[in-house]
Short mmCIF file of C-alpha atoms and ligand atoms in Angstrom, two decimals:
data_model
loop_
_atom_site.label_atom_id
_atom_site.label_comp_id
_atom_site.label_asym_id
_atom_site.label_seq_id
_atom_site.Cartn_x
_atom_site.Cartn_y
_atom_site.Cartn_z
CA MET A 227 10.43 -24.96 1.62
CA TYR A 228 8.87 -23.33 -1.45
CA ALA A 229 9.26 -26.45 -3.54
CA GLN A 230 6.73 -28.02 -1.18
CA MET A 231 4.43 -25.04 -1.54
CA VAL A 232 4.57 -25.00 -5.30
CA LYS A 233 3.16 -28.51 -5.51
CA SER A 234 0.44 -28.13 -2.92
CA THR A 235 -2.05 -25.73 -4.58
CA GLY A 236 -5.11 -26.51 -6.67
CA THR A 237 -7.75 -27.55 -4.14
CA GLY A 238 -11.54 -26.92 -4.24
CA VAL A 239 -13.01 -23.43 -4.09
CA LYS A 240 -14.66 -22.34 -0.82
CA SER A 241 -17.85 -20.29 -0.73
CA LEU A 242 -17.96 -17.05 1.32
CA ASP A 243 -20.05 -18.83 3.98
CA GLU A 244 -17.35 -21.46 4.51
CA MET A 245 -14.65 -18.84 5.12
CA GLU A 246 -13.29 -17.48 8.40
CA PRO A 247 -13.86 -13.68 8.77
CA GLU A 248 -10.32 -12.79 7.66
CA GLU A 249 -10.54 -14.87 4.51
CA ARG A 250 -14.06 -13.60 3.76
CA ALA A 251 -12.86 -9.98 4.01
CA PHE A 252 -10.01 -10.85 1.65
CA GLN A 253 -12.36 -12.50 -0.88
CA GLU A 254 -14.78 -9.55 -0.73
CA LYS A 255 -11.91 -7.21 -1.56
CA VAL A 256 -10.97 -9.40 -4.52
CA ASP A 257 -14.61 -9.53 -5.65
CA ALA A 258 -14.79 -5.73 -5.47
CA ASP A 259 -11.66 -5.44 -7.66
CA ILE A 260 -9.61 -3.90 -4.84
CA ARG A 261 -5.95 -4.82 -5.31
CA ILE A 262 -4.23 -6.99 -2.72
CA GLU A 263 -0.85 -5.59 -1.68
CA ALA A 264 2.22 -7.35 -0.27
CA ARG A 265 1.50 -6.53 3.39
CA ASP A 266 -2.22 -7.36 3.26
CA TRP A 267 -3.50 -10.58 4.78
CA MET A 268 -3.87 -13.30 2.16
CA PRO A 269 -4.66 -17.02 2.24
CA GLU A 270 -1.57 -19.20 2.09
CA GLY A 271 -2.87 -20.87 -1.08
CA TYR A 272 -3.20 -17.48 -2.79
CA ARG A 273 0.42 -16.68 -1.96
CA LYS A 274 1.64 -20.10 -3.15
CA THR A 275 -0.33 -19.87 -6.39
CA LEU A 276 1.05 -16.43 -7.10
CA ILE A 277 4.63 -17.54 -6.45
CA ARG A 278 4.09 -20.50 -8.77
CA GLN A 279 2.51 -18.48 -11.58
CA ILE A 280 4.63 -15.30 -11.37
CA GLY A 281 7.81 -17.37 -10.90
CA GLN A 282 6.96 -19.55 -13.90
CA HIS A 283 6.21 -16.42 -15.89
CA ALA A 284 9.53 -14.81 -14.87
CA HIS A 285 11.46 -17.96 -15.80
CA SER A 286 9.65 -17.98 -19.17
CA GLU A 287 10.80 -14.46 -19.95
CA ILE A 288 14.41 -15.36 -19.18
CA VAL A 289 14.42 -18.75 -20.93
CA GLY A 290 12.51 -17.07 -23.79
CA GLN A 291 15.63 -15.04 -24.56
CA LEU A 292 17.47 -18.19 -25.63
CA PRO A 293 15.67 -19.15 -28.88
CA GLU A 294 15.77 -15.53 -30.04
CA GLY A 295 19.28 -14.75 -28.78
CA ASN A 296 20.33 -17.65 -30.99
CA TRP A 297 19.61 -15.44 -34.05
CA ILE A 298 21.14 -12.10 -32.99
CA THR A 299 24.43 -12.81 -34.76
CA ARG A 300 22.61 -14.09 -37.84
CA ALA A 301 19.90 -11.44 -38.27
CA PRO A 302 19.79 -10.56 -41.99
CA THR A 303 20.32 -6.78 -41.70
CA LEU A 304 21.74 -4.32 -39.20
CA GLU A 305 18.25 -2.96 -38.58
CA ARG A 306 16.83 -6.43 -37.84
CA LYS A 307 19.77 -7.12 -35.54
CA MET A 308 19.15 -3.91 -33.55
CA ILE A 309 15.44 -4.66 -33.26
CA LEU A 310 16.05 -8.24 -32.13
CA LEU A 311 18.66 -7.09 -29.59
CA ALA A 312 16.19 -4.59 -28.16
CA LYS A 313 13.49 -7.27 -27.96
CA VAL A 314 15.72 -9.77 -26.19
CA GLN A 315 16.78 -7.07 -23.73
CA ASP A 316 13.12 -6.28 -23.09
CA GLU A 317 12.55 -9.94 -22.15
CA ALA A 318 15.33 -9.68 -19.54
CA GLY A 319 13.59 -6.60 -18.14
CA HIS A 320 10.25 -8.45 -18.00
CA GLY A 321 11.92 -11.26 -16.10
CA LEU A 322 13.29 -8.74 -13.59
CA TYR A 323 9.92 -7.02 -13.00
CA LEU A 324 8.32 -10.41 -12.45
CA TYR A 325 11.02 -11.79 -10.14
CA SER A 326 10.67 -8.57 -8.12
CA ALA A 327 6.88 -8.97 -7.97
CA ALA A 328 7.30 -12.58 -6.77
CA GLU A 329 9.88 -11.49 -4.16
CA THR A 330 7.23 -9.32 -2.48
CA LEU A 331 5.55 -12.64 -1.54
CA GLY A 332 8.53 -13.82 0.52
CA VAL A 333 10.49 -15.96 -1.92
CA THR A 334 13.92 -14.93 -3.18
CA ARG A 335 15.06 -14.88 -6.77
CA ASP A 336 17.83 -17.33 -5.85
CA GLU A 337 15.26 -19.76 -4.43
CA MET A 338 13.16 -19.50 -7.60
CA THR A 339 16.19 -20.05 -9.81
CA GLU A 340 17.23 -23.08 -7.80
CA MET A 341 13.71 -24.50 -8.15
CA LEU A 342 13.86 -23.94 -11.91
CA LEU A 343 17.21 -25.70 -12.18
CA SER A 344 16.06 -28.64 -10.07
CA GLY A 345 12.90 -29.03 -12.18
CA LYS A 346 10.54 -28.08 -9.34
CA MET A 347 9.38 -24.94 -11.20
CA LYS A 348 8.44 -24.74 -14.85
CA TYR A 349 8.79 -22.25 -17.68
CA SER A 350 6.54 -21.98 -20.72
CA SER A 351 6.45 -25.12 -22.88
CA ILE A 352 6.90 -23.02 -26.02
CA PHE A 353 10.58 -22.39 -25.37
CA ASN A 354 11.35 -26.09 -25.66
CA TYR A 355 10.96 -25.78 -29.43
CA PRO A 356 14.02 -24.67 -31.40
CA THR A 357 14.23 -21.68 -33.77
CA LEU A 358 15.67 -23.29 -36.90
CA THR A 359 15.36 -20.48 -39.46
CA TRP A 360 15.05 -16.69 -39.58
CA ALA A 361 11.34 -17.13 -40.35
CA ASP A 362 11.02 -18.80 -36.92
CA ILE A 363 11.99 -15.47 -35.36
CA GLY A 364 9.07 -13.92 -37.24
CA ALA A 365 6.75 -16.72 -36.10
CA VAL A 366 7.90 -16.37 -32.50
CA GLY A 367 7.18 -12.63 -32.50
CA TRP A 368 3.87 -13.01 -34.30
CA LEU A 369 2.49 -16.16 -32.63
CA VAL A 370 4.37 -16.55 -29.33
CA ASP A 371 4.28 -12.88 -28.37
CA GLY A 372 0.74 -12.74 -29.80
CA ALA A 373 -0.33 -15.57 -27.48
CA ALA A 374 1.56 -13.95 -24.59
CA ILE A 375 -0.32 -10.66 -25.14
CA MET A 376 -3.66 -12.47 -25.29
CA ASN A 377 -2.86 -14.01 -21.90
CA GLN A 378 -1.20 -10.96 -20.37
CA VAL A 379 -3.55 -8.10 -21.25
CA PRO A 380 -6.23 -9.46 -18.88
CA LEU A 381 -3.50 -10.05 -16.25
CA GLN A 382 -3.10 -6.26 -15.99
CA ARG A 383 -6.32 -6.53 -13.93
CA THR A 384 -5.09 -9.43 -11.81
CA SER A 385 -5.89 -9.08 -8.10
CA TYR A 386 -2.31 -8.88 -6.78
CA GLY A 387 -1.04 -5.27 -7.05
CA PRO A 388 2.68 -5.87 -7.74
CA TYR A 389 1.86 -8.48 -10.44
CA SER A 390 -0.76 -6.27 -12.04
CA ARG A 391 1.62 -3.28 -12.19
CA ALA A 392 4.41 -5.43 -13.67
CA MET A 393 1.98 -6.64 -16.34
CA ILE A 394 1.04 -3.07 -17.34
CA ARG A 395 4.66 -2.28 -18.17
CA ILE A 396 5.23 -5.62 -19.87
CA CYS A 397 2.17 -5.35 -22.11
CA LYS A 398 3.32 -2.01 -23.53
CA GLU A 399 6.47 -3.70 -24.83
CA GLU A 400 4.79 -6.94 -25.94
CA SER A 401 2.74 -5.12 -28.60
CA PHE A 402 5.97 -3.92 -30.21
CA HIS A 403 7.32 -7.48 -30.06
CA GLN A 404 4.27 -8.90 -31.81
CA ARG A 405 4.43 -6.25 -34.54
CA GLN A 406 8.11 -6.85 -35.23
CA GLY A 407 7.36 -10.56 -35.64
CA TYR A 408 4.47 -9.91 -38.00
CA ASP A 409 6.65 -7.51 -39.96
CA ILE A 410 9.27 -10.23 -40.48
CA MET A 411 6.50 -12.62 -41.59
CA MET A 412 5.16 -10.01 -44.06
CA LYS A 413 8.58 -9.63 -45.65
CA MET A 414 9.06 -13.39 -45.87
CA ALA A 415 5.53 -14.21 -47.03
CA LYS A 416 5.65 -11.54 -49.75
CA GLY A 417 9.22 -12.39 -50.71
CA SER A 418 10.70 -15.07 -52.99
CA GLU A 419 9.18 -18.55 -53.26
CA ALA A 420 11.92 -19.87 -50.94
CA GLN A 421 11.15 -17.19 -48.36
CA LYS A 422 7.44 -17.94 -48.56
CA ARG A 423 8.16 -21.63 -48.00
CA MET A 424 10.23 -20.76 -44.94
CA ALA A 425 7.40 -18.61 -43.56
CA GLN A 426 4.87 -21.41 -44.11
CA ASP A 427 7.20 -23.95 -42.51
CA ALA A 428 7.65 -21.71 -39.46
CA LEU A 429 3.86 -21.35 -39.12
CA ASN A 430 3.46 -25.12 -39.47
CA ARG A 431 5.91 -25.80 -36.65
CA PHE A 432 4.85 -23.02 -34.26
CA TRP A 433 1.04 -23.15 -34.60
CA TYR A 434 0.23 -25.98 -32.19
CA PRO A 435 3.01 -25.19 -29.67
CA SER A 436 1.57 -21.64 -29.56
CA LEU A 437 -1.90 -23.01 -28.82
CA MET A 438 -0.33 -25.05 -25.98
CA MET A 439 0.96 -21.87 -24.33
CA PHE A 440 -2.53 -21.27 -22.87
CA GLY A 441 -2.26 -24.46 -20.83
CA PRO A 442 -4.31 -27.68 -20.85
CA SER A 443 -8.01 -27.69 -21.75
CA ASP A 444 -10.28 -26.30 -19.04
CA ALA A 445 -11.33 -29.84 -18.13
CA ASN A 446 -7.70 -30.71 -17.30
CA SER A 447 -6.66 -27.39 -15.78
CA VAL A 448 -6.08 -28.09 -12.10
CA HIS A 449 -5.58 -24.52 -10.98
CA SER A 450 -8.03 -22.48 -13.09
CA GLU A 451 -11.11 -22.64 -10.89
CA GLN A 452 -9.40 -21.42 -7.72
CA SER A 453 -7.14 -18.99 -9.58
CA MET A 454 -10.15 -17.44 -11.28
CA ALA A 455 -12.04 -17.18 -7.97
CA TRP A 456 -9.02 -15.28 -6.60
CA LYS A 457 -8.75 -13.27 -9.85
CA ILE A 458 -5.14 -14.37 -10.23
CA LYS A 459 -6.37 -15.57 -13.63
CA ILE A 460 -9.07 -13.56 -15.35
CA ASN A 461 -9.95 -15.97 -18.19
CA SER A 462 -9.87 -19.72 -18.59
CA ASN A 463 -7.25 -21.43 -20.76
CA ASP A 464 -9.78 -22.41 -23.45
CA GLU A 465 -11.33 -18.93 -23.59
CA LEU A 466 -7.97 -17.34 -24.31
CA ARG A 467 -7.00 -20.05 -26.79
CA ARG A 468 -10.24 -19.44 -28.74
CA LYS A 469 -9.67 -15.68 -28.75
CA PHE A 470 -6.14 -16.22 -30.00
CA VAL A 471 -7.30 -18.43 -32.90
CA ASP A 472 -10.03 -15.93 -33.84
CA GLN A 473 -7.51 -13.11 -33.91
CA THR A 474 -4.68 -14.97 -35.64
CA VAL A 475 -6.41 -16.81 -38.50
CA PRO A 476 -7.26 -13.59 -40.41
CA GLN A 477 -3.66 -12.45 -39.90
CA ALA A 478 -2.42 -15.70 -41.50
CA GLU A 479 -4.86 -15.19 -44.38
CA TYR A 480 -3.55 -11.67 -44.93
CA LEU A 481 -0.04 -13.12 -45.16
CA GLY A 482 -1.28 -15.68 -47.71
CA LEU A 483 -0.22 -18.52 -45.39
CA THR A 484 -2.22 -21.60 -44.41
CA VAL A 485 -2.88 -22.52 -40.80
CA PRO A 486 -1.89 -26.22 -40.54
CA ASP A 487 -5.34 -27.41 -39.47
CA ASP A 488 -7.66 -29.14 -41.97
CA THR A 489 -10.58 -28.85 -39.59
CA LEU A 490 -10.33 -25.07 -39.25
CA ALA A 491 -13.66 -23.48 -40.21
CA TRP A 492 -15.60 -20.36 -39.32
CA ASN A 493 -18.62 -21.22 -37.19
CA GLU A 494 -21.26 -18.56 -37.84
CA GLU A 495 -23.43 -19.64 -34.92
CA LYS A 496 -20.76 -19.23 -32.25
CA GLY A 497 -19.08 -16.33 -34.05
CA GLY A 498 -15.66 -17.98 -33.88
CA TYR A 499 -13.51 -20.63 -35.50
CA ASP A 500 -13.80 -24.37 -34.97
CA PHE A 501 -10.24 -25.67 -34.73
CA ALA A 502 -8.23 -28.76 -33.79
CA GLU A 503 -6.83 -29.14 -30.30
CA PRO A 504 -3.07 -29.50 -29.98
CA ASP A 505 -1.64 -32.96 -29.29
CA TRP A 506 -1.97 -32.95 -25.49
CA ASP A 507 0.28 -35.99 -25.10
CA GLU A 508 3.06 -33.99 -26.72
CA PHE A 509 2.30 -31.06 -24.38
CA PHE A 510 2.57 -33.20 -21.25
CA ASP A 511 5.74 -34.87 -22.57
CA VAL A 512 7.31 -31.44 -23.08
CA LEU A 513 6.29 -30.48 -19.52
CA LYS A 514 8.00 -33.63 -18.27
CA GLY A 515 11.23 -32.58 -19.99
CA ALA A 516 11.01 -34.54 -23.25
CA GLY A 517 10.64 -31.61 -25.68
CA PRO A 518 13.21 -31.02 -28.42
CA ALA A 519 15.10 -28.30 -26.55
CA ASN A 520 14.37 -28.91 -22.81
CA HIS A 521 17.83 -30.23 -22.10
CA ASP A 522 19.64 -27.35 -23.88
CA ARG A 523 17.50 -24.68 -22.24
CA LEU A 524 18.12 -25.93 -18.71
CA GLU A 525 21.82 -26.46 -19.40
CA ALA A 526 22.08 -22.85 -20.63
CA ARG A 527 20.35 -21.56 -17.49
CA LYS A 528 22.56 -23.75 -15.28
CA THR A 529 25.73 -22.53 -16.98
CA ALA A 530 24.63 -18.88 -16.62
CA TRP A 531 23.85 -19.49 -12.93
CA ASP A 532 27.21 -21.16 -12.27
CA ASP A 533 29.15 -18.58 -14.29
CA GLY A 534 27.46 -15.77 -12.36
CA ALA A 535 28.38 -17.20 -8.93
CA TRP A 536 31.46 -14.94 -8.59
CA VAL A 537 29.34 -11.85 -9.28
CA ARG A 538 26.79 -12.84 -6.63
CA ASP A 539 29.58 -13.67 -4.16
CA GLY A 540 31.34 -10.37 -4.92
CA LEU A 541 28.15 -8.34 -4.41
CA THR A 542 27.38 -10.12 -1.14
CA ALA A 543 30.95 -9.58 0.12
CA HIS A 544 30.78 -5.89 -0.87
CA ALA A 545 27.41 -5.42 0.89
CA GLU A 546 28.80 -7.14 4.00
CA LYS A 547 31.93 -4.92 3.94
CA LYS A 548 29.77 -1.79 3.71
CA ARG A 549 27.54 -3.02 6.52
CA THR A 550 30.50 -3.71 8.86
CA ALA A 551 32.09 -0.35 8.00
CA LYS A 552 28.80 1.38 8.83
CA VAL A 553 28.47 -0.47 12.16
CA ALA A 554 32.13 0.41 13.02
CA ALA A 555 31.49 4.11 12.25
CA GLU A 556 28.40 4.26 14.51
N1 LIG Y 13 3.97 -24.39 -20.19
O1 LIG Y 13 -3.88 -25.77 -14.04
P1 LIG Y 13 -3.17 -25.19 -15.22
C1 LIG Y 13 6.14 -15.09 -22.57
C2 LIG Y 13 1.34 -26.25 -16.22
S1 LIG Y 13 5.88 -16.74 -22.39
C3 LIG Y 13 4.43 -24.97 -19.07
O2 LIG Y 13 -4.03 -24.70 -16.33
P2 LIG Y 13 -2.37 -22.50 -14.53
C4 LIG Y 13 7.19 -14.72 -23.50
C5 LIG Y 13 0.91 -25.45 -15.00
O3 LIG Y 13 1.99 -24.69 -14.50
C6 LIG Y 13 4.44 -17.04 -21.55
N2 LIG Y 13 3.62 -25.38 -18.07
O4 LIG Y 13 -2.16 -24.07 -14.72
C7 LIG Y 13 8.50 -14.59 -23.05
C8 LIG Y 13 0.46 -26.55 -14.08
O5 LIG Y 13 1.59 -27.26 -13.56
P3 LIG Y 13 2.06 -27.12 -12.00
C9 LIG Y 13 4.59 -16.95 -20.07
C10 LIG Y 13 2.30 -25.18 -18.22
O6 LIG Y 13 -1.16 -21.95 -13.88
C11 LIG Y 13 9.52 -14.28 -23.93
C12 LIG Y 13 -0.19 -27.54 -15.04
O7 LIG Y 13 0.39 -27.31 -16.30
N3 LIG Y 13 3.36 -16.47 -19.61
O8 LIG Y 13 5.46 -14.34 -21.96
O9 LIG Y 13 -3.69 -22.19 -13.92
C13 LIG Y 13 9.24 -14.11 -25.29
C14 LIG Y 13 -1.70 -27.43 -15.10
O10 LIG Y 13 -2.12 -26.25 -15.81
C15 LIG Y 13 1.78 -24.56 -19.37
C16 LIG Y 13 2.84 -16.84 -18.44
O11 LIG Y 13 3.41 -17.59 -17.70
C17 LIG Y 13 2.66 -24.16 -20.37
N4 LIG Y 13 2.25 -23.59 -21.51
O12 LIG Y 13 -2.45 -21.96 -16.06
C18 LIG Y 13 7.94 -14.20 -25.72
C19 LIG Y 13 1.53 -16.19 -18.12
N5 LIG Y 13 0.44 -24.49 -19.23
O13 LIG Y 13 2.56 -25.68 -11.85
C20 LIG Y 13 6.91 -14.49 -24.84
C21 LIG Y 13 1.08 -16.40 -16.71
C22 LIG Y 13 0.14 -25.08 -18.07
O14 LIG Y 13 0.88 -27.39 -11.15
N6 LIG Y 13 0.66 -17.74 -16.49
N7 LIG Y 13 1.26 -25.50 -17.46
O15 LIG Y 13 3.18 -28.13 -11.86
C23 LIG Y 13 -0.59 -18.21 -16.72
O16 LIG Y 13 -1.45 -17.48 -17.20
C24 LIG Y 13 -0.91 -19.61 -16.31
O17 LIG Y 13 0.10 -20.05 -15.42
C25 LIG Y 13 -1.03 -20.62 -17.50
C26 LIG Y 13 -1.33 -22.00 -16.91
C27 LIG Y 13 -2.20 -20.19 -18.38
C28 LIG Y 13 0.25 -20.68 -18.31
#
């Protein structure tokens, strides 16, 4: 049922005058920055869009553990290993908050997982790129978590209460994630020539995929207009991408690394950088499943889902046993 819903959003935005009284009252609440809660009336499209976006976000947190988990056994020191373990565990927690927030909209976690595994729901394109070296773990923390924070800080003010509250907790932890990544990059960039080369190579490979995390350009973003009217999204994809570039370029300069963009230049008039767009054909190919790690990521999720079947069955059987015992005792 939800697979159908996920595909059907992204229509034109109605004005207040075109709305029925119930919908108008809803929109006025949103406009006044009053949070919408699970039991409040909401348009069906609002609910579908939230399930799509929060579900995709939850899947991203869980799939996002894979490229980093890949390095836990190979972290260069005990301290780095402990930090990386804590970070990967945080991502699992973020996934749980977000699945719970989505469940308040009437979809179960099992349904969302099945939609992920069947390809009906997405996760962030960034996790279809492999982490080949230890410097990639630095680049992921610095750039990927940096992009995630840029996107997620405004989402703390998103109109749906459970999503907004989940984002407040998540953002507290994301800042630590970004700093640990930058700290790895500092060590590498100020280290030996070989380490510096690794850091530069990681920046080269992760720069454009990080810019893609904000979604297609505003002109090609099907959902932005309606999502922004509902304050599910607070900023447009291009706005956030620009803010990210403006924030990150000085950080790269401080590291003594070069952003892999020959066109990058400070534009005094607009008070921001001019920069090259990512290769959007590559982005859409990755979304269609043709990225370097799509297959592995989905296989890993499928294996985890199948391997966990006995736990889910056991918990359901236990709950049923308790329920029947309770009924018998009454
Ligand atoms: N990857 O109309 P648009 C993280 C899809 S990771 C894949 O602009 P929307 C983290 C989009 O779904 C970050 N798909 O869409 C975890 C739509 O397709 P459908 C996760 C993408 O939703 C661990 C189509 O393209 N964060 O936090 O208005 C370690 C058209 O796009 C992507 C979130 O999910 C993409 N990059 O805007 C470290 C934040 N971009 O669904 C970090 C919450 C677009 O119609 N999500 N698509 O088939 C959002 O803010 C928005 O959903 C997006 C996209 C800005 C991502």
